[in-house]
Tab-separated table of C-alpha atoms and ligand atoms in Angstrom:
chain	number	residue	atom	x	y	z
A	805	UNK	CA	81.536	146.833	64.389
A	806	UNK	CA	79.980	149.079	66.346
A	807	UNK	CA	78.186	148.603	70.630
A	808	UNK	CA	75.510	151.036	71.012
A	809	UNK	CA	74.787	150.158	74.406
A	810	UNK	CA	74.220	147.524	77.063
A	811	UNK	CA	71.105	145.457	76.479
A	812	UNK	CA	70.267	143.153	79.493
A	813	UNK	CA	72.459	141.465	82.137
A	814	UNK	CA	71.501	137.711	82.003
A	815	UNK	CA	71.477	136.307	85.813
A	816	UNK	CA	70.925	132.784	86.226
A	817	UNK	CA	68.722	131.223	88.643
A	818	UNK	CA	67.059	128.404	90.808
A	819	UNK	CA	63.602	129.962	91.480
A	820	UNK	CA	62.224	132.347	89.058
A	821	UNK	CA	59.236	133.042	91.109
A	822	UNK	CA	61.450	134.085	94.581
A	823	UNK	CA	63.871	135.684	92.458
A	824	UNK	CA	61.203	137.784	90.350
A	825	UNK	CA	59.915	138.968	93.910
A	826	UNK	CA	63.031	140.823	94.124
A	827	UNK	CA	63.741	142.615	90.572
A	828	UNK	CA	60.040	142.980	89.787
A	829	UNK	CA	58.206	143.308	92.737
A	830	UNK	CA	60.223	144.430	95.295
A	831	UNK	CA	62.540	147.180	93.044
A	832	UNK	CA	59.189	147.667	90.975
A	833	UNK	CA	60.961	146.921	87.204
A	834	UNK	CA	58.447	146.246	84.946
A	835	UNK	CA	58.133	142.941	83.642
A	836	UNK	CA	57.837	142.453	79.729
A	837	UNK	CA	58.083	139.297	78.355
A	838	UNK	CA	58.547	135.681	79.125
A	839	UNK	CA	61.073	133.697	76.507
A	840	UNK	CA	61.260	130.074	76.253
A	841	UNK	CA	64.345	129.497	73.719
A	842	UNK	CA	64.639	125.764	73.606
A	843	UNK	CA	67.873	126.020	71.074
A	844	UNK	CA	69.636	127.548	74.445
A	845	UNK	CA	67.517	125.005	76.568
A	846	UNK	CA	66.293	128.287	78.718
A	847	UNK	CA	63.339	129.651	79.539
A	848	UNK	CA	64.157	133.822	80.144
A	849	UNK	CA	61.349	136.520	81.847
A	850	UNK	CA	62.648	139.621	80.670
A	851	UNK	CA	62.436	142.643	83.099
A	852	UNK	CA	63.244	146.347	81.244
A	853	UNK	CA	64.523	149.709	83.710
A	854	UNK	CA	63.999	151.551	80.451
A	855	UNK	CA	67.648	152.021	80.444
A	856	UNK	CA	69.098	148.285	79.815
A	857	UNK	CA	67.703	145.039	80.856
A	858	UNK	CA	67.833	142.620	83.819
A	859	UNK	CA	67.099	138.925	81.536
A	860	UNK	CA	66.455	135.913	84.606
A	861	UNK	CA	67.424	132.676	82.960
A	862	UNK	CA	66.273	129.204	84.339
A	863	UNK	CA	67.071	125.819	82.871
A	864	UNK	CA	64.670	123.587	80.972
A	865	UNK	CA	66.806	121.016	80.655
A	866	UNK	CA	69.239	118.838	83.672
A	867	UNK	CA	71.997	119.329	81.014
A	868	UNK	CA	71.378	122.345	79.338
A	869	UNK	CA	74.178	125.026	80.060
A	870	UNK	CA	72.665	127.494	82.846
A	871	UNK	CA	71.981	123.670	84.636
A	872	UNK	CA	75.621	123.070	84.127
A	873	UNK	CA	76.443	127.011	85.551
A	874	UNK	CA	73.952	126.836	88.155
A	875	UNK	CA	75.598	123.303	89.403
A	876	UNK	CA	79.077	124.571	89.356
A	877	UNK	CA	78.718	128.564	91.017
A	878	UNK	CA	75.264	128.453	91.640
A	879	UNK	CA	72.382	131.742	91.372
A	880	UNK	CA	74.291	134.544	89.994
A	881	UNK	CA	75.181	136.852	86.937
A	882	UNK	CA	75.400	134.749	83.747
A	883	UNK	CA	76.389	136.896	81.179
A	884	UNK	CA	76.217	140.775	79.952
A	885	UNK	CA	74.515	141.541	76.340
A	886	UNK	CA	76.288	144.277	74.350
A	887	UNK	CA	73.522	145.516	71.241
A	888	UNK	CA	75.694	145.723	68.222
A	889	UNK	CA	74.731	147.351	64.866
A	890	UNK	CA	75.285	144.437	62.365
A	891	UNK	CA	75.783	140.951	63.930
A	892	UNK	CA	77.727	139.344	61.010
A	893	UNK	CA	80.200	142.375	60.760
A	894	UNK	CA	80.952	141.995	64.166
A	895	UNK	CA	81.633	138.148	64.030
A	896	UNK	CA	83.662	139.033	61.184
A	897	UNK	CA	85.771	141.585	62.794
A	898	UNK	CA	85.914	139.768	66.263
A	899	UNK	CA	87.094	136.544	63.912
A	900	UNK	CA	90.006	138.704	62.597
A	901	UNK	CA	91.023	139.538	66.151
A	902	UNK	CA	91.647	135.949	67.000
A	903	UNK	CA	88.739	136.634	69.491
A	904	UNK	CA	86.718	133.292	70.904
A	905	UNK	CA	83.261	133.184	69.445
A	906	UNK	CA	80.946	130.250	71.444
A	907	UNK	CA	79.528	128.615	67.363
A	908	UNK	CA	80.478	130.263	63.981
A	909	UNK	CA	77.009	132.189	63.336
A	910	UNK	CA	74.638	133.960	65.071
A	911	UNK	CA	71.488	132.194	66.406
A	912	UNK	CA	67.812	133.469	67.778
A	913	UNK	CA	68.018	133.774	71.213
A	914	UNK	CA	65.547	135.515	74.096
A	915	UNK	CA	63.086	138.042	71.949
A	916	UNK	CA	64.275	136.915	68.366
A	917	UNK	CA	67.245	138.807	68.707
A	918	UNK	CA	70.505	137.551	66.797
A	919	UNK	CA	73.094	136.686	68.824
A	920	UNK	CA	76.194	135.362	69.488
A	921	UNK	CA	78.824	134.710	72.517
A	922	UNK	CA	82.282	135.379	73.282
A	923	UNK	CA	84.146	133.060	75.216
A	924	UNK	CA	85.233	134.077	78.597
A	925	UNK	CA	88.888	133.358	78.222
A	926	UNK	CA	88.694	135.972	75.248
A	927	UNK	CA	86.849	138.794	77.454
A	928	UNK	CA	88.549	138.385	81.189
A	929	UNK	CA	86.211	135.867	82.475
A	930	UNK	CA	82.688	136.984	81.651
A	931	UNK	CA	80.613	135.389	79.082
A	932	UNK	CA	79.072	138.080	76.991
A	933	UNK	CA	76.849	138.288	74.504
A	934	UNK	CA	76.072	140.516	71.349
A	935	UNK	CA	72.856	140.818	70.103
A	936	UNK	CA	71.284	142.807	67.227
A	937	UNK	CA	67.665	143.704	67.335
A	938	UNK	CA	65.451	143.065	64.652
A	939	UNK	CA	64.067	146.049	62.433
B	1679	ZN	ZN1	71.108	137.227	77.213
């Protein structure tokens, strides 16, 4: 398997419209896409520095699990994304490692990216996510 670079840092929060201020208005990123992935129960708005992006996350759903994150630590960073080359040879070789992948397979998550997640208790407490772009 091979990274080939960080793709967004997920940050969950309460207020998408305060917290946009900040990241879009206020530190001028440009904003690119809005993301409602109701498998995840999330809605994401996608911000891109051109060089990796910042991906807010807000719950759809009271029990979905940035509801559940947001109850228990509140606004903050969620996860990090890692691109990978090939999705299914890194669930493969993560597998082998006796790494903890969050589900078997990869899903569709924010801009029809596959992805996956690693369990925190695998990585040193972050949640992180691998995603492989579409062609
Ligand atoms: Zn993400």
């Amino acid at each position: 398997m091979k990274i080939l670079g960080i793709e967004h840092i997920g940050i969950a929060v309460k207020n998408l419209e305060e917290s946009s201020r900040f990241w879009n208005e206020i530190l001028g990123i440009e904003f690119t896409a809005t993301d409602d992935v109701d498998g995840q129960g999330v809605i994401t708005n996608i911000y891109d520095t051109g060089a990796g992006k910042i991906e807010l996350l807000i719950s759809k759903y009271p029990d979905s699990p940035i509801a559940k994150f947001l109850n228990s630590r509140g606004s903050g960073i969620h996860h990090i994304c890692l691109q990978v080359d090939n999705i299914e040879r890194a669930i493969k070789y993560l597998s082998e490692q006796d790494v903890n992948l969050i589900g078997n397979s990869a899903v569709i998550g924010a801009e029809g990216y596959k992805v996956i997640f690693i369990h925190p208790n695998s990585t040193g407490g972050v949640l992180v996510e691998l995603a492989e772009k579409k062609n």
